[in-house]
Amino acid sequence: MALDDNWFSEIHEGAGSAFSLRIRAKLHEEQSPFQKIEVYDTTDWGHLMVIDGCTMVSGRDNFIYHEMMAHPALFTHPSPGQVAIIGGGDCGTLREVLRHPEVAHVVQVDIDERVTRVSEQYFPELCEANDDPRAELLFIDGIRWIEDVTPGSLDVIIVDSTDPVGPGEVLFTPAFYGACHRALAEGGLVVQQSESPLLHMPLLERMYRSLAEAGFDDARSLFFPLPIYPSGWWSATIGTRGGDLTGFRSEAAATSGLQTRYYNAGIHRAALAQPEFFRLAVQDWMRPG
Amino acid sequence: MALDDNWFSEIHEGAGSAFSLRIRAKLHEEQSPFQKIEVYDTTDWGHLMVIDGCTMVSGRDNFIYHEMMAHPALFTHPSPGQVAIIGGGDCGTLREVLRHPEVAHVVQVDIDERVTRVSEQYFPELCEANDDPRAELLFIDGIRWIEDVTPGSLDVIIVDSTDPVGPGEVLFTPAFYGACHRALAEGGLVVQQSESPLLHMPLLERMYRSLAEAGFDDARSLFFPLPIYPSGWWSATIGTRGGDLTGFRSEAAATSGLQTRYYNAGIHRAALAQPEFFRLAVQDWMRPG
């Protein structure tokens, strides 16, 4: 059956696949100084934000992504007081981070203020914590920011970025990971969205290598479903500067009372399980345990 | 961007989403007595089998589905000697079942012989165990077969069926589960593909209720990625007649030496973790533990 004008389609050229959502209307379109931002009203997935033709956030499934970008890292660090988010302009990850009382301060650095303004308008639920006094929103280049930040001043860096093509490419280089490493205090963590385990294993293997080259002592990936992203199966990868990735504060996670829809302590543990093909590919880059 | 004739698209009407694969050619098309069977050559996903317009099997991701339909159930039952597969005509699940030396006999009952013949031609790797002397392939109505089989004669029933619409609908009813319950020996298990946790929670809740009504003592769902199925996130649900679903033969799973690509003991444990929204929806139907 053909997909007519009532559908928004994202074609994943390299993967030979495409994902489409049925739409009612285009609610917004603008060319910001950095990218094209569109918002659609879909029939079954709520609002959909699209940046440069790639689906970014839908009302139906973003809870999985945002919870998994925030809670596993924050429950792995023993005391995540100082947090930075690079990217993350839709503010959904920020909201989840701010649910943790241990967080004293979180700086979100997204180069494109328009993403946040559009999110405030069409995804107000993701932005409901933006006025938290612990949150600081900067609209500047996150890479420059992380290079200039006081060394050793951060506990957790969350890289909530676009794909590693075009402007996002530099976020997957040893140079960027080196800057993150310098910015982290001892025991600190970086967590970054790391694409599809089914489609992007070369990228994931390169990430493990690059994190090691940049001085990170260990790395672990988290796996979770993400229907609107290519293959519907996604990952985030954590690297640590001297911390321990073999466990997490599971008691705190189980008793936190966080109002989540996907994450819980069991899901955290489960997300760390490595599919057999993945384990074989990255085992040399991980500390045993 | 529009999807032209170089793409096969499956539209999920109820979900307002669609998934497409880029194709090189249509290799096969026939109307069997039961359904329309097509095979495409895709650019990046190997061969693709489509039944009545729905993607069934691709060369790229079927390993996840077939491993997860077979190994968790077989490593949960203490001694899975007698196994039946209802549906499963592509024979991929059968192949995985036959990797278990404990299996003495497996009957596969798929009403449509043409699916198996087409699979032998275009997915020979899935059919490589069809000649195993422990395997018996029947091409008759699986529902009638399970109703007539000797009561208490099976250890594991795997329902590897199409979606619960049209002919597949009856496979999700209390009457069918009742027939499975009678067919199982004490401690026996039924495992059935149970659709997308994101899209089909009403079906999953009905399944838990129906399994309980049919006399099953406990049920547990397994979650796994399945890119070519709606939402890319899928589940299988296990019900037990008097057995224990709170654990599995994890030592055997870890040391089995099975040549898997997705499944391992860690993944088995992880697949049982319930997303928070799922836990809240089904908790009343599960035995604690």
PDB file of C-alpha atoms in Angstrom, chain B:
ATOM      1  CA  MET B   1      10.515  12.407   1.228  1.00  0.00           C
ATOM      2  CA  ALA B   2       8.196  10.056  -0.590  1.00  0.00           C
ATOM      3  CA  LEU B   3       8.560   6.295  -0.767  1.00  0.00           C
ATOM      4  CA  ASP B   4       8.376   5.120  -4.361  1.00  0.00           C
ATOM      5  CA  ASP B   5       7.985   1.669  -5.885  1.00  0.00           C
ATOM      6  CA  ASN B   6      11.421   0.691  -4.637  1.00  0.00           C
ATOM      7  CA  TRP B   7       9.965   0.243  -1.152  1.00  0.00           C
ATOM      8  CA  PHE B   8       7.736  -2.324   0.479  1.00  0.00           C
ATOM      9  CA  SER B   9       5.573  -0.663   3.130  1.00  0.00           C
ATOM     10  CA  GLU B  10       3.439  -2.217   5.813  1.00  0.00           C
ATOM     11  CA  ILE B  11       0.908   0.191   7.212  1.00  0.00           C
ATOM     12  CA  HIS B  12      -0.207  -0.430  10.782  1.00  0.00           C
ATOM     13  CA  GLU B  13      -3.630   1.173  10.510  1.00  0.00           C
ATOM     14  CA  GLY B  14      -4.552   0.950  14.166  1.00  0.00           C
ATOM     15  CA  ALA B  15      -1.230   2.379  15.283  1.00  0.00           C
ATOM     16  CA  GLY B  16      -0.974   5.176  12.729  1.00  0.00           C
ATOM     17  CA  SER B  17       2.533   4.040  11.822  1.00  0.00           C
ATOM     18  CA  ALA B  18       4.228   2.293   8.930  1.00  0.00           C
ATOM     19  CA  PHE B  19       7.483   0.467   8.358  1.00  0.00           C
ATOM     20  CA  SER B  20       9.190   0.177   4.985  1.00  0.00           C
ATOM     21  CA  LEU B  21      12.113  -1.716   3.540  1.00  0.00           C
ATOM     22  CA  ARG B  22      13.864  -0.815   0.300  1.00  0.00           C
ATOM     23  CA  ILE B  23      13.560  -3.623  -2.217  1.00  0.00           C
ATOM     24  CA  ARG B  24      15.450  -4.737  -5.282  1.00  0.00           C
ATOM     25  CA  ALA B  25      12.867  -7.166  -6.610  1.00  0.00           C
ATOM     26  CA  LYS B  26       9.828  -9.254  -5.833  1.00  0.00           C
ATOM     27  CA  LEU B  27      11.110 -12.836  -5.907  1.00  0.00           C
ATOM     28  CA  HIS B  28       7.866 -14.695  -5.317  1.00  0.00           C
ATOM     29  CA  GLU B  29       4.131 -14.214  -5.083  1.00  0.00           C
ATOM     30  CA  GLU B  30       1.402 -16.778  -4.666  1.00  0.00           C
ATOM     31  CA  GLN B  31      -2.052 -17.153  -3.240  1.00  0.00           C
ATOM     32  CA  SER B  32      -2.001 -20.322  -1.156  1.00  0.00           C
ATOM     33  CA  PRO B  33      -5.315 -21.874  -0.082  1.00  0.00           C
ATOM     34  CA  PHE B  34      -4.986 -19.824   3.104  1.00  0.00           C
ATOM     35  CA  GLN B  35      -3.137 -16.598   2.402  1.00  0.00           C
ATOM     36  CA  LYS B  36      -1.067 -14.513   0.048  1.00  0.00           C
ATOM     37  CA  ILE B  37       2.643 -15.211   0.345  1.00  0.00           C
ATOM     38  CA  GLU B  38       5.251 -12.836  -1.077  1.00  0.00           C
ATOM     39  CA  VAL B  39       9.036 -12.785  -0.919  1.00  0.00           C
ATOM     40  CA  TYR B  40      11.118  -9.700  -1.670  1.00  0.00           C
ATOM     41  CA  ASP B  41      14.822  -9.180  -2.070  1.00  0.00           C
ATOM     42  CA  THR B  42      15.685  -6.117   0.009  1.00  0.00           C
ATOM     43  CA  THR B  43      18.760  -3.916  -0.290  1.00  0.00           C
ATOM     44  CA  ASP B  44      19.820  -4.228   3.367  1.00  0.00           C
ATOM     45  CA  TRP B  45      17.642  -6.780   5.151  1.00  0.00           C
ATOM     46  CA  GLY B  46      18.163  -9.905   3.068  1.00  0.00           C
ATOM     47  CA  HIS B  47      15.046 -11.730   1.960  1.00  0.00           C
ATOM     48  CA  LEU B  48      11.694 -10.585   3.319  1.00  0.00           C
ATOM     49  CA  MET B  49       8.620 -12.818   3.609  1.00  0.00           C
ATOM     50  CA  VAL B  50       5.268 -11.063   3.629  1.00  0.00           C
ATOM     51  CA  ILE B  51       1.958 -12.793   4.385  1.00  0.00           C
ATOM     52  CA  ASP B  52      -1.283 -11.017   3.561  1.00  0.00           C
ATOM     53  CA  GLY B  53       0.622  -7.737   3.427  1.00  0.00           C
ATOM     54  CA  CYS B  54       2.309  -8.146   6.825  1.00  0.00           C
ATOM     55  CA  THR B  55       6.068  -8.557   7.168  1.00  0.00           C
ATOM     56  CA  MET B  56       6.808 -11.955   8.720  1.00  0.00           C
ATOM     57  CA  VAL B  57      10.527 -12.678   8.445  1.00  0.00           C
ATOM     58  CA  SER B  58      13.566 -10.767   7.261  1.00  0.00           C
ATOM     59  CA  GLY B  59      17.037 -12.153   6.892  1.00  0.00           C
ATOM     60  CA  ARG B  60      18.471  -9.402   9.066  1.00  0.00           C
ATOM     61  CA  ASP B  61      16.478  -9.530  12.268  1.00  0.00           C
ATOM     62  CA  ASN B  62      14.689 -12.890  12.460  1.00  0.00           C
ATOM     63  CA  PHE B  63      17.389 -14.325  14.736  1.00  0.00           C
ATOM     64  CA  ILE B  64      16.086 -12.218  17.601  1.00  0.00           C
ATOM     65  CA  TYR B  65      12.515 -13.442  17.214  1.00  0.00           C
ATOM     66  CA  HIS B  66      13.299 -17.110  16.713  1.00  0.00           C
ATOM     67  CA  GLU B  67      15.814 -17.280  19.548  1.00  0.00           C
ATOM     68  CA  MET B  68      13.405 -15.547  21.924  1.00  0.00           C
ATOM     69  CA  MET B  69      10.474 -17.786  20.983  1.00  0.00           C
ATOM     70  CA  ALA B  70      12.521 -20.922  21.693  1.00  0.00           C
ATOM     71  CA  HIS B  71      15.276 -20.542  24.278  1.00  0.00           C
ATOM     72  CA  PRO B  72      13.609 -18.766  27.224  1.00  0.00           C
ATOM     73  CA  ALA B  73      10.757 -21.289  27.364  1.00  0.00           C
ATOM     74  CA  LEU B  74      13.068 -24.285  26.897  1.00  0.00           C
ATOM     75  CA  PHE B  75      15.480 -23.067  29.582  1.00  0.00           C
ATOM     76  CA  THR B  76      12.553 -22.397  31.918  1.00  0.00           C
ATOM     77  CA  HIS B  77      11.045 -25.876  31.727  1.00  0.00           C
ATOM     78  CA  PRO B  78      13.127 -28.280  33.845  1.00  0.00           C
ATOM     79  CA  SER B  79      13.065 -31.021  31.207  1.00  0.00           C
ATOM     80  CA  PRO B  80      11.517 -30.061  27.864  1.00  0.00           C
ATOM     81  CA  GLY B  81      11.273 -33.440  26.172  1.00  0.00           C
ATOM     82  CA  GLN B  82       7.997 -33.068  24.221  1.00  0.00           C
ATOM     83  CA  VAL B  83       7.497 -29.830  22.322  1.00  0.00           C
ATOM     84  CA  ALA B  84       4.814 -28.582  19.930  1.00  0.00           C
ATOM     85  CA  ILE B  85       4.952 -25.524  17.710  1.00  0.00           C
ATOM     86  CA  ILE B  86       1.627 -24.111  16.521  1.00  0.00           C
ATOM     87  CA  GLY B  87       2.278 -22.087  13.370  1.00  0.00           C
ATOM     88  CA  GLY B  88       5.965 -21.422  12.847  1.00  0.00           C
ATOM     89  CA  GLY B  89       5.876 -22.447   9.189  1.00  0.00           C
ATOM     90  CA  ASP B  90       9.101 -20.607   8.317  1.00  0.00           C
ATOM     91  CA  CYS B  91      10.830 -23.194  10.563  1.00  0.00           C
ATOM     92  CA  GLY B  92      13.179 -20.718  12.285  1.00  0.00           C
ATOM     93  CA  THR B  93      11.739 -21.436  15.736  1.00  0.00           C
ATOM     94  CA  LEU B  94      11.906 -25.179  15.020  1.00  0.00           C
ATOM     95  CA  ARG B  95      15.609 -24.905  14.251  1.00  0.00           C
ATOM     96  CA  GLU B  96      16.271 -23.173  17.589  1.00  0.00           C
ATOM     97  CA  VAL B  97      14.174 -25.747  19.502  1.00  0.00           C
ATOM     98  CA  LEU B  98      16.153 -28.598  17.988  1.00  0.00           C
ATOM     99  CA  ARG B  99      19.402 -27.139  19.318  1.00  0.00           C
ATOM    100  CA  HIS B 100      18.326 -28.346  22.762  1.00  0.00           C
ATOM    101  CA  PRO B 101      19.496 -31.932  23.361  1.00  0.00           C
ATOM    102  CA  GLU B 102      16.746 -32.401  26.003  1.00  0.00           C
ATOM    103  CA  VAL B 103      14.125 -32.183  23.260  1.00  0.00           C
ATOM    104  CA  ALA B 104      13.117 -35.722  22.305  1.00  0.00           C
ATOM    105  CA  HIS B 105      10.346 -34.839  19.864  1.00  0.00           C
ATOM    106  CA  VAL B 106       8.913 -31.679  18.375  1.00  0.00           C
ATOM    107  CA  VAL B 107       5.737 -31.505  16.320  1.00  0.00           C
ATOM    108  CA  GLN B 108       5.234 -28.415  14.207  1.00  0.00           C
ATOM    109  CA  VAL B 109       1.659 -27.845  13.130  1.00  0.00           C
ATOM    110  CA  ASP B 110       1.143 -25.134  10.530  1.00  0.00           C
ATOM    111  CA  ILE B 111      -1.989 -25.166   8.415  1.00  0.00           C
ATOM    112  CA  ASP B 112      -0.222 -23.799   5.337  1.00  0.00           C
ATOM    113  CA  GLU B 113       2.405 -26.088   3.829  1.00  0.00           C
ATOM    114  CA  ARG B 114       3.238 -23.426   1.255  1.00  0.00           C
ATOM    115  CA  VAL B 115       4.837 -21.201   3.904  1.00  0.00           C
ATOM    116  CA  THR B 116       7.304 -23.954   4.705  1.00  0.00           C
ATOM    117  CA  ARG B 117       7.999 -24.713   1.057  1.00  0.00           C
ATOM    118  CA  VAL B 118       8.594 -21.043   0.299  1.00  0.00           C
ATOM    119  CA  SER B 119      10.827 -20.770   3.366  1.00  0.00           C
ATOM    120  CA  GLU B 120      12.854 -23.791   2.228  1.00  0.00           C
ATOM    121  CA  GLN B 121      13.482 -21.955  -1.021  1.00  0.00           C
ATOM    122  CA  TYR B 122      14.190 -18.419   0.203  1.00  0.00           C
ATOM    123  CA  PHE B 123      15.250 -18.949   3.834  1.00  0.00           C
ATOM    124  CA  PRO B 124      17.159 -22.252   3.623  1.00  0.00           C
ATOM    125  CA  GLU B 125      19.145 -21.381   6.753  1.00  0.00           C
ATOM    126  CA  LEU B 126      15.914 -21.426   8.804  1.00  0.00           C
ATOM    127  CA  CYS B 127      15.012 -24.856   7.458  1.00  0.00           C
ATOM    128  CA  GLU B 128      18.342 -26.571   7.949  1.00  0.00           C
ATOM    129  CA  ALA B 129      17.051 -28.656  10.860  1.00  0.00           C
ATOM    130  CA  ASN B 130      13.814 -29.791   9.183  1.00  0.00           C
ATOM    131  CA  ASP B 131      15.237 -33.252   8.547  1.00  0.00           C
ATOM    132  CA  ASP B 132      16.198 -33.820  12.166  1.00  0.00           C
ATOM    133  CA  PRO B 133      14.673 -37.189  13.116  1.00  0.00           C
ATOM    134  CA  ARG B 134      13.158 -35.582  16.232  1.00  0.00           C
ATOM    135  CA  ALA B 135      11.125 -33.171  14.083  1.00  0.00           C
ATOM    136  CA  GLU B 136       7.647 -33.927  12.754  1.00  0.00           C
ATOM    137  CA  LEU B 137       6.025 -31.417  10.403  1.00  0.00           C
ATOM    138  CA  LEU B 138       2.230 -31.525  10.088  1.00  0.00           C
ATOM    139  CA  PHE B 139       0.294 -29.290   7.735  1.00  0.00           C
ATOM    140  CA  ILE B 140      -3.111 -29.285   9.384  1.00  0.00           C
ATOM    141  CA  ASP B 141      -5.163 -26.993  11.610  1.00  0.00           C
ATOM    142  CA  GLY B 142      -3.093 -26.423  14.758  1.00  0.00           C
ATOM    143  CA  ILE B 143      -6.103 -25.541  16.883  1.00  0.00           C
ATOM    144  CA  ARG B 144      -7.866 -28.818  16.076  1.00  0.00           C
ATOM    145  CA  TRP B 145      -4.591 -30.662  16.640  1.00  0.00           C
ATOM    146  CA  ILE B 146      -4.060 -29.200  20.094  1.00  0.00           C
ATOM    147  CA  GLU B 147      -7.684 -29.983  21.016  1.00  0.00           C
ATOM    148  CA  ASP B 148      -7.229 -33.627  20.043  1.00  0.00           C
ATOM    149  CA  VAL B 149      -3.713 -34.330  21.328  1.00  0.00           C
ATOM    150  CA  THR B 150      -3.348 -36.722  24.263  1.00  0.00           C
ATOM    151  CA  PRO B 151      -3.994 -34.714  27.439  1.00  0.00           C
ATOM    152  CA  GLY B 152      -0.882 -34.082  29.528  1.00  0.00           C
ATOM    153  CA  SER B 153       1.438 -35.156  26.727  1.00  0.00           C
ATOM    154  CA  LEU B 154       3.378 -31.950  26.058  1.00  0.00           C
ATOM    155  CA  ASP B 155       6.035 -30.091  28.015  1.00  0.00           C
ATOM    156  CA  VAL B 156       6.227 -26.918  25.955  1.00  0.00           C
ATOM    157  CA  ILE B 157       3.778 -25.432  23.433  1.00  0.00           C
ATOM    158  CA  ILE B 158       5.144 -22.583  21.310  1.00  0.00           C
ATOM    159  CA  VAL B 159       2.481 -20.517  19.571  1.00  0.00           C
ATOM    160  CA  ASP B 160       4.385 -18.875  16.728  1.00  0.00           C
ATOM    161  CA  SER B 161       1.410 -17.352  14.989  1.00  0.00           C
ATOM    162  CA  THR B 162       0.285 -14.372  13.000  1.00  0.00           C
ATOM    163  CA  ASP B 163      -1.413 -11.388  14.592  1.00  0.00           C
ATOM    164  CA  PRO B 164      -4.679 -11.747  16.513  1.00  0.00           C
ATOM    165  CA  VAL B 165      -6.801 -10.635  13.592  1.00  0.00           C
ATOM    166  CA  GLY B 166      -8.556 -12.882  11.065  1.00  0.00           C
ATOM    167  CA  PRO B 167      -7.508 -16.534  11.314  1.00  0.00           C
ATOM    168  CA  GLY B 168      -5.044 -15.812  14.129  1.00  0.00           C
ATOM    169  CA  GLU B 169      -7.716 -14.375  16.406  1.00  0.00           C
ATOM    170  CA  VAL B 170      -8.812 -17.683  17.912  1.00  0.00           C
ATOM    171  CA  LEU B 171      -5.245 -18.296  19.132  1.00  0.00           C
ATOM    172  CA  PHE B 172      -5.735 -15.564  21.712  1.00  0.00           C
ATOM    173  CA  THR B 173      -8.986 -16.880  23.270  1.00  0.00           C
ATOM    174  CA  PRO B 174      -9.603 -18.640  26.597  1.00  0.00           C
ATOM    175  CA  ALA B 175     -10.897 -21.662  24.634  1.00  0.00           C
ATOM    176  CA  PHE B 176      -7.544 -22.103  22.880  1.00  0.00           C
ATOM    177  CA  TYR B 177      -5.620 -21.596  26.107  1.00  0.00           C
ATOM    178  CA  GLY B 178      -7.897 -24.190  27.735  1.00  0.00           C
ATOM    179  CA  ALA B 179      -6.953 -26.692  25.043  1.00  0.00           C
ATOM    180  CA  CYS B 180      -3.257 -25.886  25.588  1.00  0.00           C
ATOM    181  CA  HIS B 181      -3.697 -26.346  29.333  1.00  0.00           C
ATOM    182  CA  ARG B 182      -5.207 -29.820  28.839  1.00  0.00           C
ATOM    183  CA  ALA B 183      -2.450 -30.770  26.404  1.00  0.00           C
ATOM    184  CA  LEU B 184       0.323 -29.840  28.831  1.00  0.00           C
ATOM    185  CA  ALA B 185       1.814 -32.130  31.429  1.00  0.00           C
ATOM    186  CA  GLU B 186       2.108 -30.820  34.983  1.00  0.00           C
ATOM    187  CA  GLY B 187       4.859 -28.183  34.978  1.00  0.00           C
ATOM    188  CA  GLY B 188       4.293 -27.543  31.280  1.00  0.00           C
ATOM    189  CA  LEU B 189       4.549 -24.171  29.566  1.00  0.00           C
ATOM    190  CA  VAL B 190       2.884 -22.351  26.720  1.00  0.00           C
ATOM    191  CA  VAL B 191       4.733 -19.444  25.111  1.00  0.00           C
ATOM    192  CA  GLN B 192       3.091 -17.215  22.544  1.00  0.00           C
ATOM    193  CA  GLN B 193       4.132 -14.137  20.611  1.00  0.00           C
ATOM    194  CA  SER B 194       2.114 -11.351  22.202  1.00  0.00           C
ATOM    195  CA  GLU B 195       2.522  -8.233  20.077  1.00  0.00           C
ATOM    196  CA  SER B 196       3.919  -4.803  20.978  1.00  0.00           C
ATOM    197  CA  PRO B 197       3.942  -3.586  24.593  1.00  0.00           C
ATOM    198  CA  LEU B 198       3.687  -0.023  23.311  1.00  0.00           C
ATOM    199  CA  LEU B 199       0.813  -0.576  20.876  1.00  0.00           C
ATOM    200  CA  HIS B 200      -1.137  -3.587  22.144  1.00  0.00           C
ATOM    201  CA  MET B 201      -1.495  -3.392  25.916  1.00  0.00           C
ATOM    202  CA  PRO B 202      -5.235  -4.216  25.781  1.00  0.00           C
ATOM    203  CA  LEU B 203      -4.379  -7.486  24.025  1.00  0.00           C
ATOM    204  CA  LEU B 204      -1.668  -8.279  26.571  1.00  0.00           C
ATOM    205  CA  GLU B 205      -3.987  -7.593  29.486  1.00  0.00           C
ATOM    206  CA  ARG B 206      -6.641  -9.805  27.886  1.00  0.00           C
ATOM    207  CA  MET B 207      -4.044 -12.553  27.439  1.00  0.00           C
ATOM    208  CA  TYR B 208      -3.121 -12.512  31.115  1.00  0.00           C
ATOM    209  CA  ARG B 209      -6.815 -12.679  32.066  1.00  0.00           C
ATOM    210  CA  SER B 210      -7.503 -15.457  29.550  1.00  0.00           C
ATOM    211  CA  LEU B 211      -4.523 -17.547  30.659  1.00  0.00           C
ATOM    212  CA  ALA B 212      -5.726 -17.290  34.262  1.00  0.00           C
ATOM    213  CA  GLU B 213      -9.293 -18.183  33.239  1.00  0.00           C
ATOM    214  CA  ALA B 214      -7.997 -21.215  31.365  1.00  0.00           C
ATOM    215  CA  GLY B 215      -6.333 -22.500  34.522  1.00  0.00           C
ATOM    216  CA  PHE B 216      -2.745 -21.364  34.048  1.00  0.00           C
ATOM    217  CA  ASP B 217      -1.116 -20.720  37.408  1.00  0.00           C
ATOM    218  CA  ASP B 218       1.225 -17.917  36.430  1.00  0.00           C
ATOM    219  CA  ALA B 219       2.321 -15.884  33.435  1.00  0.00           C
ATOM    220  CA  ARG B 220       5.333 -13.756  32.503  1.00  0.00           C
ATOM    221  CA  SER B 221       6.148 -11.690  29.436  1.00  0.00           C
ATOM    222  CA  LEU B 222       9.482 -11.463  27.660  1.00  0.00           C
ATOM    223  CA  PHE B 223      10.394  -8.221  25.878  1.00  0.00           C
ATOM    224  CA  PHE B 224      12.725  -7.918  22.922  1.00  0.00           C
ATOM    225  CA  PRO B 225      13.411  -5.721  19.874  1.00  0.00           C
ATOM    226  CA  LEU B 226      11.936  -6.765  16.537  1.00  0.00           C
ATOM    227  CA  PRO B 227      12.583  -4.037  13.969  1.00  0.00           C
ATOM    228  CA  ILE B 228      10.269  -5.270  11.207  1.00  0.00           C
ATOM    229  CA  TYR B 229       7.205  -5.606  13.470  1.00  0.00           C
ATOM    230  CA  PRO B 230       5.002  -2.647  14.449  1.00  0.00           C
ATOM    231  CA  SER B 231       6.856  -0.266  16.802  1.00  0.00           C
ATOM    232  CA  GLY B 232       9.998  -2.439  16.630  1.00  0.00           C
ATOM    233  CA  TRP B 233       9.354  -3.624  20.178  1.00  0.00           C
ATOM    234  CA  TRP B 234       7.806  -7.023  20.719  1.00  0.00           C
ATOM    235  CA  SER B 235       6.855  -9.505  23.402  1.00  0.00           C
ATOM    236  CA  ALA B 236       6.215 -13.170  24.035  1.00  0.00           C
ATOM    237  CA  THR B 237       4.197 -14.368  26.999  1.00  0.00           C
ATOM    238  CA  ILE B 238       4.724 -17.608  28.927  1.00  0.00           C
ATOM    239  CA  GLY B 239       1.986 -19.314  30.934  1.00  0.00           C
ATOM    240  CA  THR B 240       2.626 -22.302  33.177  1.00  0.00           C
ATOM    241  CA  ARG B 241       0.558 -25.242  34.333  1.00  0.00           C
ATOM    242  CA  GLY B 242       1.896 -25.659  37.851  1.00  0.00           C
ATOM    243  CA  GLY B 243       5.489 -24.782  37.030  1.00  0.00           C
ATOM    244  CA  ASP B 244       7.669 -21.994  38.355  1.00  0.00           C
ATOM    245  CA  LEU B 245       8.224 -18.866  36.250  1.00  0.00           C
ATOM    246  CA  THR B 246      10.262 -16.952  38.818  1.00  0.00           C
ATOM    247  CA  GLY B 247      13.528 -18.441  37.590  1.00  0.00           C
ATOM    248  CA  PHE B 248      15.061 -20.527  34.823  1.00  0.00           C
ATOM    249  CA  ARG B 249      17.909 -22.987  34.282  1.00  0.00           C
ATOM    250  CA  SER B 250      20.390 -20.124  34.142  1.00  0.00           C
ATOM    251  CA  GLU B 251      23.455 -22.319  34.673  1.00  0.00           C
ATOM    252  CA  ALA B 252      22.424 -24.509  31.745  1.00  0.00           C
ATOM    253  CA  ALA B 253      21.724 -21.426  29.626  1.00  0.00           C
ATOM    254  CA  ALA B 254      25.121 -19.933  30.463  1.00  0.00           C
ATOM    255  CA  THR B 255      27.060 -23.106  29.682  1.00  0.00           C
ATOM    256  CA  SER B 256      24.968 -24.569  26.869  1.00  0.00           C
ATOM    257  CA  GLY B 257      27.353 -23.604  24.098  1.00  0.00           C
ATOM    258  CA  LEU B 258      24.350 -22.769  21.891  1.00  0.00           C
ATOM    259  CA  GLN B 259      25.545 -20.689  18.945  1.00  0.00           C
ATOM    260  CA  THR B 260      23.149 -17.779  19.416  1.00  0.00           C
ATOM    261  CA  ARG B 261      23.385 -14.207  18.190  1.00  0.00           C
ATOM    262  CA  TYR B 262      20.903 -12.510  20.545  1.00  0.00           C
ATOM    263  CA  TYR B 263      20.005 -14.864  23.396  1.00  0.00           C
ATOM    264  CA  ASN B 264      22.223 -15.583  26.372  1.00  0.00           C
ATOM    265  CA  ALA B 265      21.530 -16.096  30.067  1.00  0.00           C
ATOM    266  CA  GLY B 266      21.835 -12.372  30.794  1.00  0.00           C
ATOM    267  CA  ILE B 267      19.456 -11.490  27.989  1.00  0.00           C
ATOM    268  CA  HIS B 268      16.975 -14.105  29.265  1.00  0.00           C
ATOM    269  CA  ARG B 269      16.963 -12.495  32.699  1.00  0.00           C
ATOM    270  CA  ALA B 270      16.762  -9.027  31.146  1.00  0.00           C
ATOM    271  CA  ALA B 271      13.869  -9.915  28.843  1.00  0.00           C
ATOM    272  CA  LEU B 272      11.746 -10.655  31.912  1.00  0.00           C
ATOM    273  CA  ALA B 273      12.165  -7.158  33.371  1.00  0.00           C
ATOM    274  CA  GLN B 274       8.878  -5.314  33.209  1.00  0.00           C
ATOM    275  CA  PRO B 275       8.690  -1.700  32.114  1.00  0.00           C
ATOM    276  CA  GLU B 276       6.937   0.310  34.796  1.00  0.00           C
ATOM    277  CA  PHE B 277       3.736   0.891  32.793  1.00  0.00           C
ATOM    278  CA  PHE B 278       3.506  -2.827  32.045  1.00  0.00           C
ATOM    279  CA  ARG B 279       4.089  -3.861  35.646  1.00  0.00           C
ATOM    280  CA  LEU B 280       1.298  -1.578  36.804  1.00  0.00           C
ATOM    281  CA  ALA B 281      -1.077  -2.959  34.152  1.00  0.00           C
ATOM    282  CA  VAL B 282      -0.624  -6.692  34.746  1.00  0.00           C
ATOM    283  CA  GLN B 283       0.532  -7.005  38.341  1.00  0.00           C
ATOM    284  CA  ASP B 284      -2.802  -8.393  39.536  1.00  0.00           C
ATOM    285  CA  TRP B 285      -2.498 -11.314  37.125  1.00  0.00           C
ATOM    286  CA  MET B 286       0.961 -12.454  38.146  1.00  0.00           C
ATOM    287  CA  ARG B 287       2.079 -14.496  41.079  1.00  0.00           C
ATOM    288  CA  PRO B 288       4.436 -12.400  43.209  1.00  0.00           C
ATOM    289  CA  GLY B 289       8.118 -13.321  43.125  1.00  0.00           C
TER     290      GLY B 289
END
